[in-house]
XYZ file of C-alpha atoms in Angstrom:
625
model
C 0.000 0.000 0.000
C 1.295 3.537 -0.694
C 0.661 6.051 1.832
C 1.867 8.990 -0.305
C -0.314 11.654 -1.214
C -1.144 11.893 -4.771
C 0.494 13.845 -7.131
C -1.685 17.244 -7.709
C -3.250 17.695 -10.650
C -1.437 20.157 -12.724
C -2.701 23.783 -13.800
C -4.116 24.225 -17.098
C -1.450 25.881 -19.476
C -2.382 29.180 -20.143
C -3.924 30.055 -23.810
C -1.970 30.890 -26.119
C -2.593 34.350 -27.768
C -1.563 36.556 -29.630
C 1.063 39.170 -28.035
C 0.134 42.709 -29.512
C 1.032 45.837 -27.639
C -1.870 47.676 -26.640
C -1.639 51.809 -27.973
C -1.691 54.119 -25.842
C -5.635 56.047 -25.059
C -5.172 59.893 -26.168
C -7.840 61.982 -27.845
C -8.359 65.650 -27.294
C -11.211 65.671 -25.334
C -9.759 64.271 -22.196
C -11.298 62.197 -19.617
C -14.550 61.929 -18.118
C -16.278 59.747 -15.043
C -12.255 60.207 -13.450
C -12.724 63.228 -11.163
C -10.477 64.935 -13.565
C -7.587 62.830 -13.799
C -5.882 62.131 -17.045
C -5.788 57.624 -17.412
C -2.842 56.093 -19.001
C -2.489 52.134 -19.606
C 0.190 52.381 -17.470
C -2.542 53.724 -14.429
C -4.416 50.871 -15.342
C -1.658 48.243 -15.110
C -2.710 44.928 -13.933
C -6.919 45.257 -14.052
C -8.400 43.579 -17.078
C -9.044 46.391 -19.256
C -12.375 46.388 -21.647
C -12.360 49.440 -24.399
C -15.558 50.369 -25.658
C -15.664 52.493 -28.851
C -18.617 53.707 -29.066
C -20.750 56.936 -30.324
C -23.956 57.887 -28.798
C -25.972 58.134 -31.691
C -25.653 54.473 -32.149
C -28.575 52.030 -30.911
C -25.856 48.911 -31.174
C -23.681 51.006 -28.774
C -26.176 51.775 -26.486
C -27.240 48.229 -26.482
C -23.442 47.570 -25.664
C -23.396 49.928 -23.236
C -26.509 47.527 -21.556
C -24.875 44.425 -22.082
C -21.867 45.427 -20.205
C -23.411 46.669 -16.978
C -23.307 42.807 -15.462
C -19.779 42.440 -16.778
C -19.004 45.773 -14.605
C -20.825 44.736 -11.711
C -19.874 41.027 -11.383
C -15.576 42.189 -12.059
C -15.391 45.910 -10.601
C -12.683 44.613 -8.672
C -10.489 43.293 -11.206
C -12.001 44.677 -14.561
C -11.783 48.100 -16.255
C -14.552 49.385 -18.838
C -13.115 52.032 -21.055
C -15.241 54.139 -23.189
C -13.797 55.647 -26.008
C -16.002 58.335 -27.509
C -15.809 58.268 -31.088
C -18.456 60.383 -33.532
C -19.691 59.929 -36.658
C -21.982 63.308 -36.657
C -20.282 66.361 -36.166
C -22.365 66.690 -33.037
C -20.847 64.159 -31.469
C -17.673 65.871 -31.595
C -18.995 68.538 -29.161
C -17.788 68.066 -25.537
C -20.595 69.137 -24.199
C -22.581 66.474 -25.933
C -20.266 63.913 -24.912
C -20.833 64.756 -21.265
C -24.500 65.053 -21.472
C -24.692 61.416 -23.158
C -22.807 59.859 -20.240
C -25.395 61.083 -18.068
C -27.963 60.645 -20.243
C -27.215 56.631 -20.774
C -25.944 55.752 -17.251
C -22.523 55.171 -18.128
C -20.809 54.362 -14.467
C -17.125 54.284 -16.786
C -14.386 56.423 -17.337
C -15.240 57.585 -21.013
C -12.587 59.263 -23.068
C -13.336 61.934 -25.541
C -11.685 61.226 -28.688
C -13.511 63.697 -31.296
C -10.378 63.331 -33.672
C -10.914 59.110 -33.638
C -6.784 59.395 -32.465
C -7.162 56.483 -30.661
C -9.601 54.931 -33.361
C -7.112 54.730 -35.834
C -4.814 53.361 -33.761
C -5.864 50.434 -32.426
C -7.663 50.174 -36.641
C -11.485 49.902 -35.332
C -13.760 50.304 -38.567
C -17.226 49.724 -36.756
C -19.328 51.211 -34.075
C -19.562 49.410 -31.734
C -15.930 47.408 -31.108
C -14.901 46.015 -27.979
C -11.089 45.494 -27.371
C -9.676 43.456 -24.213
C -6.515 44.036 -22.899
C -4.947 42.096 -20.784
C -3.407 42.932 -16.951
C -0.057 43.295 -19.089
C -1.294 45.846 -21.399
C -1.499 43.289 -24.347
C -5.032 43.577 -26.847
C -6.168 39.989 -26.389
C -8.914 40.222 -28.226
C -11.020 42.377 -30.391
C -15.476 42.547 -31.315
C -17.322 43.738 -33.383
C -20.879 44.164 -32.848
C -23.308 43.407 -30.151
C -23.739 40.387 -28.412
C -20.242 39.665 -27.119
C -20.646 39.864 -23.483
C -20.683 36.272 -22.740
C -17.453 35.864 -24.795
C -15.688 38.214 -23.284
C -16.810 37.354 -19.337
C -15.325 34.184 -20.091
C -12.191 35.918 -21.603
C -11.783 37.746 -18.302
C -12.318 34.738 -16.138
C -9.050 32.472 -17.983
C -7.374 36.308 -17.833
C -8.485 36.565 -13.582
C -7.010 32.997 -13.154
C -3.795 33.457 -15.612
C -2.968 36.328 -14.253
C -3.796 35.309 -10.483
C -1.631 32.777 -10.874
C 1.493 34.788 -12.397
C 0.721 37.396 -9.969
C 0.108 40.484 -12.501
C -3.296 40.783 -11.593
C -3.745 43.846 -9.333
C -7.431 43.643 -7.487
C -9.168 46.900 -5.755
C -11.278 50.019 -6.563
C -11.207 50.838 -10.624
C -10.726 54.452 -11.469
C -14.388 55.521 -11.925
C -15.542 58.679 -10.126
C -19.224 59.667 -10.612
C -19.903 63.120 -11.584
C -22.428 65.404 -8.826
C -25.741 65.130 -9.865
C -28.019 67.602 -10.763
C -31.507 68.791 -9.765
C -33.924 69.615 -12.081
C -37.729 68.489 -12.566
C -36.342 66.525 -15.298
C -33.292 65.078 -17.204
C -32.963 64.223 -20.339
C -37.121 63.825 -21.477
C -37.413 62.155 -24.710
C -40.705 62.445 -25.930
C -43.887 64.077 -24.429
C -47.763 63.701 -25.300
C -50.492 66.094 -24.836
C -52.793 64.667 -22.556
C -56.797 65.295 -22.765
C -56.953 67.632 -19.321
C -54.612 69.972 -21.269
C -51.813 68.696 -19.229
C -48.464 67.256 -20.928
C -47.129 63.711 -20.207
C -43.361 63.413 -20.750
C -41.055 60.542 -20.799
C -38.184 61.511 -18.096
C -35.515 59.032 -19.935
C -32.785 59.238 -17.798
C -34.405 59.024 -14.313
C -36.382 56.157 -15.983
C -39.715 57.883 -14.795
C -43.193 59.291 -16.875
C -43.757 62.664 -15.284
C -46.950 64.447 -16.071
C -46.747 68.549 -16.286
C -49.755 70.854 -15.978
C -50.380 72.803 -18.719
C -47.687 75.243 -18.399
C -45.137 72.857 -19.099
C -42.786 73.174 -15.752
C -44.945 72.279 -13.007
C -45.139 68.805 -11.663
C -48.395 67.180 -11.113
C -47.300 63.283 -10.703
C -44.523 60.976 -11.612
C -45.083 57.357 -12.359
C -42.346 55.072 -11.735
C -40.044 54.322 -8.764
C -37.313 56.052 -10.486
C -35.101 53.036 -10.018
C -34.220 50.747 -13.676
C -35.696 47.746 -14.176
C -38.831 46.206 -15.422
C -42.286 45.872 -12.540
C -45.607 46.371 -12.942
C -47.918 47.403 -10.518
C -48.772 50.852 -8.690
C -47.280 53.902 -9.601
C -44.426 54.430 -7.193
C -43.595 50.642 -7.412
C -43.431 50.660 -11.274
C -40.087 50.432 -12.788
C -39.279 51.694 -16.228
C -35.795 51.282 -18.083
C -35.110 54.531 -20.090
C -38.759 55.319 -21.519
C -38.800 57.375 -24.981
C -42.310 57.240 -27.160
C -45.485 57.906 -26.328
C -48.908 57.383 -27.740
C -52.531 57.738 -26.532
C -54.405 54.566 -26.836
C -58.468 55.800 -27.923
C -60.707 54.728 -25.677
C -62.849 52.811 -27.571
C -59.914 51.186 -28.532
C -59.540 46.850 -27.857
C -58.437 46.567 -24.478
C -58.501 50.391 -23.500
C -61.435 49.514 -21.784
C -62.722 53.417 -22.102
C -60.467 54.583 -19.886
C -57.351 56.726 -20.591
C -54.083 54.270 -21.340
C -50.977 55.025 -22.030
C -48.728 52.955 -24.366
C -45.240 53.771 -23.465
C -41.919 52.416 -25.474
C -39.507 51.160 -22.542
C -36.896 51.315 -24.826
C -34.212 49.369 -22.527
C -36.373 47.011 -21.187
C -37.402 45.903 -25.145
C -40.950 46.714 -23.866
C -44.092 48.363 -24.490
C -45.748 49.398 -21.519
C -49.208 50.853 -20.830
C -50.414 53.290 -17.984
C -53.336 53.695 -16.676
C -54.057 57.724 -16.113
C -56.908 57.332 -13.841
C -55.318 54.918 -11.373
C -51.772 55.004 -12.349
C -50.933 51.272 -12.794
C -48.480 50.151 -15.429
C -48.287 46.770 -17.045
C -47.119 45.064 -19.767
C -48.425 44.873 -23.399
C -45.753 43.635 -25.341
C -42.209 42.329 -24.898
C -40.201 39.408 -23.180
C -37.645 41.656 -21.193
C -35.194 40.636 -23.427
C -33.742 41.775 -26.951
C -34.371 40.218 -30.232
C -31.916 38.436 -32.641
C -31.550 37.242 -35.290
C -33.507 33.917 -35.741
C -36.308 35.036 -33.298
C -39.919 35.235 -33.823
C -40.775 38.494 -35.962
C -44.903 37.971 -35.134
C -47.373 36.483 -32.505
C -48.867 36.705 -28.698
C -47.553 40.544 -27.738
C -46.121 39.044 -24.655
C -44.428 35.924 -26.268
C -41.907 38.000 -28.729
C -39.231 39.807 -27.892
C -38.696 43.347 -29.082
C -35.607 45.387 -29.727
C -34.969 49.358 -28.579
C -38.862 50.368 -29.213
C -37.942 54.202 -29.565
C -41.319 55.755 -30.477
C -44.968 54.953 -30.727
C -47.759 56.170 -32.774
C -51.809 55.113 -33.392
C -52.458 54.438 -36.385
C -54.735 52.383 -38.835
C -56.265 50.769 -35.934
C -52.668 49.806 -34.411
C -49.950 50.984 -32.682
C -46.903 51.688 -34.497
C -43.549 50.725 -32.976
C -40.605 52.594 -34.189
C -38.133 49.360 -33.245
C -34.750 51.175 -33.429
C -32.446 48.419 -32.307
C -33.668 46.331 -35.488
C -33.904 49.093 -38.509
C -37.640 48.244 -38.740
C -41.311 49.188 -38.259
C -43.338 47.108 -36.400
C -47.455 47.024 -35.136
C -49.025 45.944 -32.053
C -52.708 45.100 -32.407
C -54.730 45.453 -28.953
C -57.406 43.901 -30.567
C -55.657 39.991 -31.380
C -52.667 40.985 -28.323
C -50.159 40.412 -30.643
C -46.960 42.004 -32.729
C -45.737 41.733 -36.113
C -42.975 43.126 -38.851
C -45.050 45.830 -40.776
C -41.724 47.258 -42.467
C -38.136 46.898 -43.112
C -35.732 43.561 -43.687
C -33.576 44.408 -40.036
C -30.681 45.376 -42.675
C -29.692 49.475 -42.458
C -29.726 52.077 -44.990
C -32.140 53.932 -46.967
C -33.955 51.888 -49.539
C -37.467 52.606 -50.552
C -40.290 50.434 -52.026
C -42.655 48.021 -50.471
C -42.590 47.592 -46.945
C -41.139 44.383 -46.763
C -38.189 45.217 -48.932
C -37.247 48.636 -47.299
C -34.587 49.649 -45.551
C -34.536 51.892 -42.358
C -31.574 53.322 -40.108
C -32.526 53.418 -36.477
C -36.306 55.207 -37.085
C -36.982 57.206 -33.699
C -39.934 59.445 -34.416
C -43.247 58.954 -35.446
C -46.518 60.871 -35.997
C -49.833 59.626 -38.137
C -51.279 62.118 -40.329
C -54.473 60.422 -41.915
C -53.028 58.091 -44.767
C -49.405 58.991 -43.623
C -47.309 57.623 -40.963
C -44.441 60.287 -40.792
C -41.027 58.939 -39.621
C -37.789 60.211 -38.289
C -34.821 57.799 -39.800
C -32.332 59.605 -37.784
C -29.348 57.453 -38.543
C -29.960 58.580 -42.482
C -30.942 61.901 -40.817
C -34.038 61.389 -43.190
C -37.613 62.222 -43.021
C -39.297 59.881 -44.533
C -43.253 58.251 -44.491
C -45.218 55.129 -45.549
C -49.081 55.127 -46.924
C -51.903 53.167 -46.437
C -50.928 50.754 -49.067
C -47.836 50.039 -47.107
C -45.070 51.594 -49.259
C -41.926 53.362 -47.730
C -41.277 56.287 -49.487
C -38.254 59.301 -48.459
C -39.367 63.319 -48.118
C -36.175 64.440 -46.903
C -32.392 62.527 -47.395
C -30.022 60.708 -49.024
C -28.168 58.124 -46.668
C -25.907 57.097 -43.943
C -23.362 59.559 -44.641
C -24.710 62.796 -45.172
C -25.702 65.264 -43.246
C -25.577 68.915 -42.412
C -28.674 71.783 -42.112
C -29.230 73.383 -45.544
C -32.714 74.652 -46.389
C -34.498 74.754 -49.603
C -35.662 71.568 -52.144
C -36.357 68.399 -50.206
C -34.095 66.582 -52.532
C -31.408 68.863 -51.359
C -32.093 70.022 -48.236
C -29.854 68.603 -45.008
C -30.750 67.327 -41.553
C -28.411 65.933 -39.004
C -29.844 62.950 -36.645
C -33.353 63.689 -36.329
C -35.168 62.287 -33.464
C -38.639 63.477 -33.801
C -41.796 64.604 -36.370
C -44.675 66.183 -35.072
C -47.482 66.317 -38.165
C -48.923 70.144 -38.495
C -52.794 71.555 -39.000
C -51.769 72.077 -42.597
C -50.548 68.673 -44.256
C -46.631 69.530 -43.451
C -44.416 68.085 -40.661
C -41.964 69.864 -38.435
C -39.198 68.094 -37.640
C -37.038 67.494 -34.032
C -33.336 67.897 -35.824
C -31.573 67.130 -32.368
C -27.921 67.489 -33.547
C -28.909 70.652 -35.443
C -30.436 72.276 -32.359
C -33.121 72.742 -34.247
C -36.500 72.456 -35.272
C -37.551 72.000 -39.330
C -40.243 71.717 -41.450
C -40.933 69.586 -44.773
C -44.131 70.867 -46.411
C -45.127 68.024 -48.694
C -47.167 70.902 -51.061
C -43.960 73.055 -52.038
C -41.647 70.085 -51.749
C -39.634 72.732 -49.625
C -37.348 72.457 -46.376
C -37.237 75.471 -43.549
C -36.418 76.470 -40.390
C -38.753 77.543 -38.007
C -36.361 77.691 -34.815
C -33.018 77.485 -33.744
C -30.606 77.897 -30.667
C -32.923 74.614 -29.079
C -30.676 71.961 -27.450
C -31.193 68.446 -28.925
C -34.427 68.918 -29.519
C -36.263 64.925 -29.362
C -39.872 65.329 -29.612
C -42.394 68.263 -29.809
C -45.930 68.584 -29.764
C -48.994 70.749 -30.844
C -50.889 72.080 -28.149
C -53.549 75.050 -29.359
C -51.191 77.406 -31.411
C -48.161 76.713 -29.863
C -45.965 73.640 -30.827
C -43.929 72.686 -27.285
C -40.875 71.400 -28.102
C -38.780 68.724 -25.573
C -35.381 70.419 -25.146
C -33.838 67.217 -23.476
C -29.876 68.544 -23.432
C -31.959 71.049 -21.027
C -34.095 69.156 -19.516
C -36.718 71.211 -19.887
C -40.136 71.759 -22.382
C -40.082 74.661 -24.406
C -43.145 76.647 -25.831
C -43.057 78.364 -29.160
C -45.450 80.071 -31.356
C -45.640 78.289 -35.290
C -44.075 81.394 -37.372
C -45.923 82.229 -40.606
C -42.101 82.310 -42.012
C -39.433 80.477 -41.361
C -35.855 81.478 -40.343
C -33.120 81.808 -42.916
C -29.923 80.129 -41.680
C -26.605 79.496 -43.962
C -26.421 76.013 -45.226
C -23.832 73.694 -43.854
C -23.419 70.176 -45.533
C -20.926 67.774 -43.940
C -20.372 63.478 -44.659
C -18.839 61.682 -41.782
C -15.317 62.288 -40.467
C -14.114 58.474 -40.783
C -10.996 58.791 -43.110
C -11.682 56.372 -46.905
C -9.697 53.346 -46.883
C -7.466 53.238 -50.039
C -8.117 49.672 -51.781
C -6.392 48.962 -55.274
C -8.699 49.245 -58.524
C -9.641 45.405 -59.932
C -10.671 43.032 -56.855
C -11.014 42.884 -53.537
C -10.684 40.520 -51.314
C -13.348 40.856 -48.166
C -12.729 38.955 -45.405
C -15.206 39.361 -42.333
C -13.061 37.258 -39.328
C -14.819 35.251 -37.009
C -13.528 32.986 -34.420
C -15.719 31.420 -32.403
C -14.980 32.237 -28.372
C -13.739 29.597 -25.718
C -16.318 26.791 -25.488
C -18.298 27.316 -28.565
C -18.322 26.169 -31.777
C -20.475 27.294 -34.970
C -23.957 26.234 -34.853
C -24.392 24.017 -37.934
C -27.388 21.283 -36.790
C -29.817 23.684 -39.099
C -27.375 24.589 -42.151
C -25.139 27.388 -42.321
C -24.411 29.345 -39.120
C -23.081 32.575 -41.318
C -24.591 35.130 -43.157
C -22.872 37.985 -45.496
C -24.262 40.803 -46.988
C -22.697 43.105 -49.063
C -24.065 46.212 -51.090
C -22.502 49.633 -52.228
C -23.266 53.655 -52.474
C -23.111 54.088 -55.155
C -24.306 50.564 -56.643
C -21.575 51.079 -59.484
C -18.814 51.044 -57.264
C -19.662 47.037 -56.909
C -19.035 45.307 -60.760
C -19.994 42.137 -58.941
C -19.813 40.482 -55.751
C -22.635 41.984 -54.065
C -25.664 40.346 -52.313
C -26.184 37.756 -49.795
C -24.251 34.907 -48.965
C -23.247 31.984 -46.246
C -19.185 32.510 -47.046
C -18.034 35.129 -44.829
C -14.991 35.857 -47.670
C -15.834 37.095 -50.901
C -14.052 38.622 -53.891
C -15.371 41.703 -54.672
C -15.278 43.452 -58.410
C -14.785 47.230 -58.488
C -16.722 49.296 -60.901
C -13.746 50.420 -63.614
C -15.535 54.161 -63.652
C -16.618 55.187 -60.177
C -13.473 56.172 -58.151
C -15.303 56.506 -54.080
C -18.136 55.284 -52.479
C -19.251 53.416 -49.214
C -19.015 49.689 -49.091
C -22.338 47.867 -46.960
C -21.223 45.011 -45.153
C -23.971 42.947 -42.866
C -22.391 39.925 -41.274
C -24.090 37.488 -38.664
C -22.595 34.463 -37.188
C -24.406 31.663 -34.939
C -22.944 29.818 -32.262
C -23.457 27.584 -29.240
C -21.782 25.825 -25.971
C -19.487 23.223 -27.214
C -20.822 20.174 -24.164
C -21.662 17.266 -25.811
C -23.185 16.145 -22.592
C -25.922 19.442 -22.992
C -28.472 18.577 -24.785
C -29.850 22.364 -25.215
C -26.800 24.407 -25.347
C -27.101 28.085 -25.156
C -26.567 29.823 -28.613
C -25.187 33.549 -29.205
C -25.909 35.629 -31.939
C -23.119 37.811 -33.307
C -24.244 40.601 -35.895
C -22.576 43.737 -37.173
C -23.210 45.975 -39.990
C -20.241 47.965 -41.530
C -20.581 50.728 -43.560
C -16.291 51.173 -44.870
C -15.832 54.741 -46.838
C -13.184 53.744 -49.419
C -11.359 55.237 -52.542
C -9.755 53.515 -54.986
C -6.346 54.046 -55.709
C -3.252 52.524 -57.232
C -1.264 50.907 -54.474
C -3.877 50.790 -52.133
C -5.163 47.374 -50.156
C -6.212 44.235 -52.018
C -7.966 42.523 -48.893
C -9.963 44.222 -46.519
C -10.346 42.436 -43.712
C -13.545 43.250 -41.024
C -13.519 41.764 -37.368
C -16.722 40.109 -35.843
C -14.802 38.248 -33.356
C -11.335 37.708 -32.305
C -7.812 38.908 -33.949
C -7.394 39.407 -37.837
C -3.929 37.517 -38.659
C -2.139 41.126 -39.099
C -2.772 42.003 -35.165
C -5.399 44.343 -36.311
């Protein structure tokens, strides 16, 4: 017999990875959530660092933004988040409006301001959002593109806890996040208001996740539904929780299931919800949504409560239903009180600005909506577009061209400029005014004269407004306030600005092009293949010339591209999804994870510039980048 103990069971070896240098974070905005203190990697030596590159106008970042909150939570002792700020609309590259959308989307993270994309082009991100991990020895060990990383990555930073517990480089304690003062006013941040039938004015206080009803003047406060605390509960109206509220839409009272009383529907944008409040008892309960966000693959249609919804941003009644403007998913979609259920009504989930039937359009994160008899008017704000579909169900464009153009230039619809537009409030006389948030101001598109104006400026991000007698109120929310103005019989004159986005063009040689969209599935999964191909590839141009061939949809995620021999700059589309699950054989319902991201790469065509161009989805392109 052998009395001596057993050998012990050696430790796994660590993984093997790739050993890239991370850049240093600089950007000329400097640092906020730090109390004022300028971070270096070197300040951050031995936490697990995440960076975020993000831009607030984006619904995938803000879903990002979401998904990392457990991550933050579950690791604050060992993990840094990093946000670097990083604009696409020359908005964005305001301070000012940096600091108010930290606030505004509870970011608890020290955020860097990097208007110039310094830090961008250094560590060679081409998509909002992208998620880098470094590791507690400043090396990138990973890189994501997309949403729907978050399990991937906490399992990154568990081997990285362990590996670097073990080697001793892992330095645990209090991250560098210092919350700003906050702030009293009646509200902060409103998105969207509603004119109620008392002559009072319902508004939807986003960032204090509250509905706050104002008496007719527009400043005082009469109640507030909603415990003020995030989260998703039903019930009375100080136990109610809502998670960043945005649209809202009277439901008629001899409407199915209004039961003649006066209900709310309200879009609880975070909580991928629609909500409904009672005014004359304040309860709040659920009409439609699981709680959780859609993907890919999920039901697009039945029992309200059954499907799951994604970023609901504004809500309108309209042809007997209520309109969802779902933001997170590029689409229109309708909720019928009458059979309790949801369904598609418009757009194919990809982004852009196509019009045509319904199911073949395209949308860009629509935000604002208003009926107007056989007209639902919508705000495409990623397109900065105005745009509307009739009765018949085809999607047709009033006001702009795309996804990279933008500015404030009055005149001709077909050449008039907004910049991000959140809102559209229809008018007494057929036209629409228009919320342009990142303009500061507030339009109008008059269908008659096919003419853009201005009828006010000097307004900070204007969201929503709303008619009320002669006076259209306007939501202010960078001012937290409502702001009453009189419709002008003229509009303002201002000097036409026109800007496309600040992302630098890739240079890519004239002939082919390789695309390759890298995807490595994370620790412990492998591609989900039981139903057919787990990949999906789409690829389309602006203009269409600049693609000869190679665009369309495909399973490959690598495809050789044909450049157009006569157009010499453009915008290349790229959609890419990819499916996998748990790799247990011993689980006999693994959990699957959706990975998605849409690209939209600026490019010119030169000699001597790239032949491949490669995209990341998930993990490290061969080159480091």
């Amino acid at each position: 017999m052998n009395d001596a103990a057993p050998a012990p069971t050696p430790a796994p070896e660590p993984r093997r990875r790739a050993r890239v240098r991370a850049p240093e974070l600089i950007g000329k905005g400097g640092w906020l959530n730090t109390g004022g203190k300028e971070l270096t990697l070197a300040d951050l030596r031995g936490k697990c660092i995440v960076v975020d590159f993000w831009t607030f106008c984006c619904i995938n970042c803000l879903h990002v933004l979401d998904e990392l909150r457990e991550l933050e939570e579950k690791h604050r002792d060992t993990v840094v988040i990093v946000g670097v700020h990083s604009p696409k609309f020359v908005h964005e590259a305001d301070h000012q409006a940096v600091v108010d959308a930290v606030e505004r989307y509870g970011v608890h993270h020290p955020v860097l301001d990097d208007p110039e994309l310094a830090t961008w082009k250094q560590y060679a991100v081409r998509a909002w959002p992208t998620l880098v991990v470094i590791d507690p020895e400043g090396y990138v060990v990973a890189q994501h593109a997309g949403e729907g990383h978050a399990t991937a990555i906490a399992t990154l930073v568990e081997e990285l806890e362990a590996e670097h517990e073990a080697k001793g480089t892992l330095r645990r304690g209090d991250g560098p996040y210092v919350p700003p003062e906050p702030v009293a006013t009646h509200l902060r941040f409103p998105g969207k208001a509603l004119l109620l039938d008392s002559g009072n004015l319902l508004v939807s206080d986003t960032t204090r996740h509250q509905l706050v009803e104002l008496a007719a003047d527009g400043e005082t406060v009469v109640r507030r539904y909603g415990s003020g605390e995030r989260g998703l509960a039903d019930g009375k109206a100080d136990e109610a929780r809502f998670n960043e509220p945005q649209g809202l839409a009277l439901l008629p009272g001899d409407a199915p299931g209004a039961g003649g009383s006066a209900r709310v529907v309200v879009a609880d944008t975070v909580n991928h919800a629609l909500r409904a409040l009672d005014l004359s008892t304040g309860e709040v309960s659920t009409l439609a949504g699981t709680g959780t966000q859609w993907w890919q693959g999920s039901p697009t249609s039945g029992p309200a409560r059954e499907v799951a919804l994604s970023s609901p941003w504004d809500v309108a009644w309209w042809q007997g239903e209520v309109w969802i403007a779902m933001a997170g998913v590029h689409q229109l979609w309708a909720y019928d009180p009458d059979r309790d259920t949801v369904r598609v009504a418009a757009g194919t989930t990809n982004e852009g600005l196509v019009d045509g039937p319904a199911g073949d359009a395209w949308f860009a994160q629509p935000s604002g909506l208003a009926a107007a008899g056989d007209r639902l008017w919508i705000a495409d704000s990623e397109t900065s577009a105005v745009r509307w579909i009739d009765a018949g169900g085809t999607v047709h464009t009033a006001v702009g061209t795309g996804l990279f153009d933008f500015g404030h230039r009055d005149g001709d619809a077909g050449q008039a400029l907004l910049q991000h537009p959140l809102g559209v409030t229809a008018l007494p006389d057929g036209s629409v005014a228009v919320s342009d948030t990142y303009n500061h101001a507030l339009r109008r598109y008059d269908p008659a004269s096919g003419q853009v104006t201005t009828l006010a400026t000097d307004l900070r991000e204007p969201s929503d407004a709303v008619l009320a007698g002669d006076d259209i109120v306007v939501v202010e929310s960078a001012r937290h306030r409502l702001t009453r103005l009189r419709l002008p019989e003229e509009a303002v004159q201002v000097e036409a600005v026109a800007h496309r986005t600040r992302r630098e063009a890739t240079e890519i040689a004239p002939g082919t092009l390789r695309l390759d969209v890298v995807f490595h599935a994370p620790t412990g999964q492998k591609l989900d293949e039981r139903y057919g191909p787990s990949t999906r590839l789409l690829v389309s141009s602006t203009p269409p010339e600049l693609l000869a061939a190679g665009s369309g949809t495909g399973t490959d995620l690598s495809r050789e591209l044909t450049l157009g021999p006569d157009v010499t700059e453009g915008v290349l589309h790229v959609s890419a999804m990819a499916a996998s699950c748990d790799d247990d054989p011993a689980n006999e319902y693994p959990a699957c994870h959706v990975h998605q991201q849409d690209w939209g790469v600026p490019v010119r065509i030169t000699e001597g510039g790239a032949a491949r161009l490669p995209l990341i989805l998930a993990g490290l392109d061969a080159d480091g980048a």
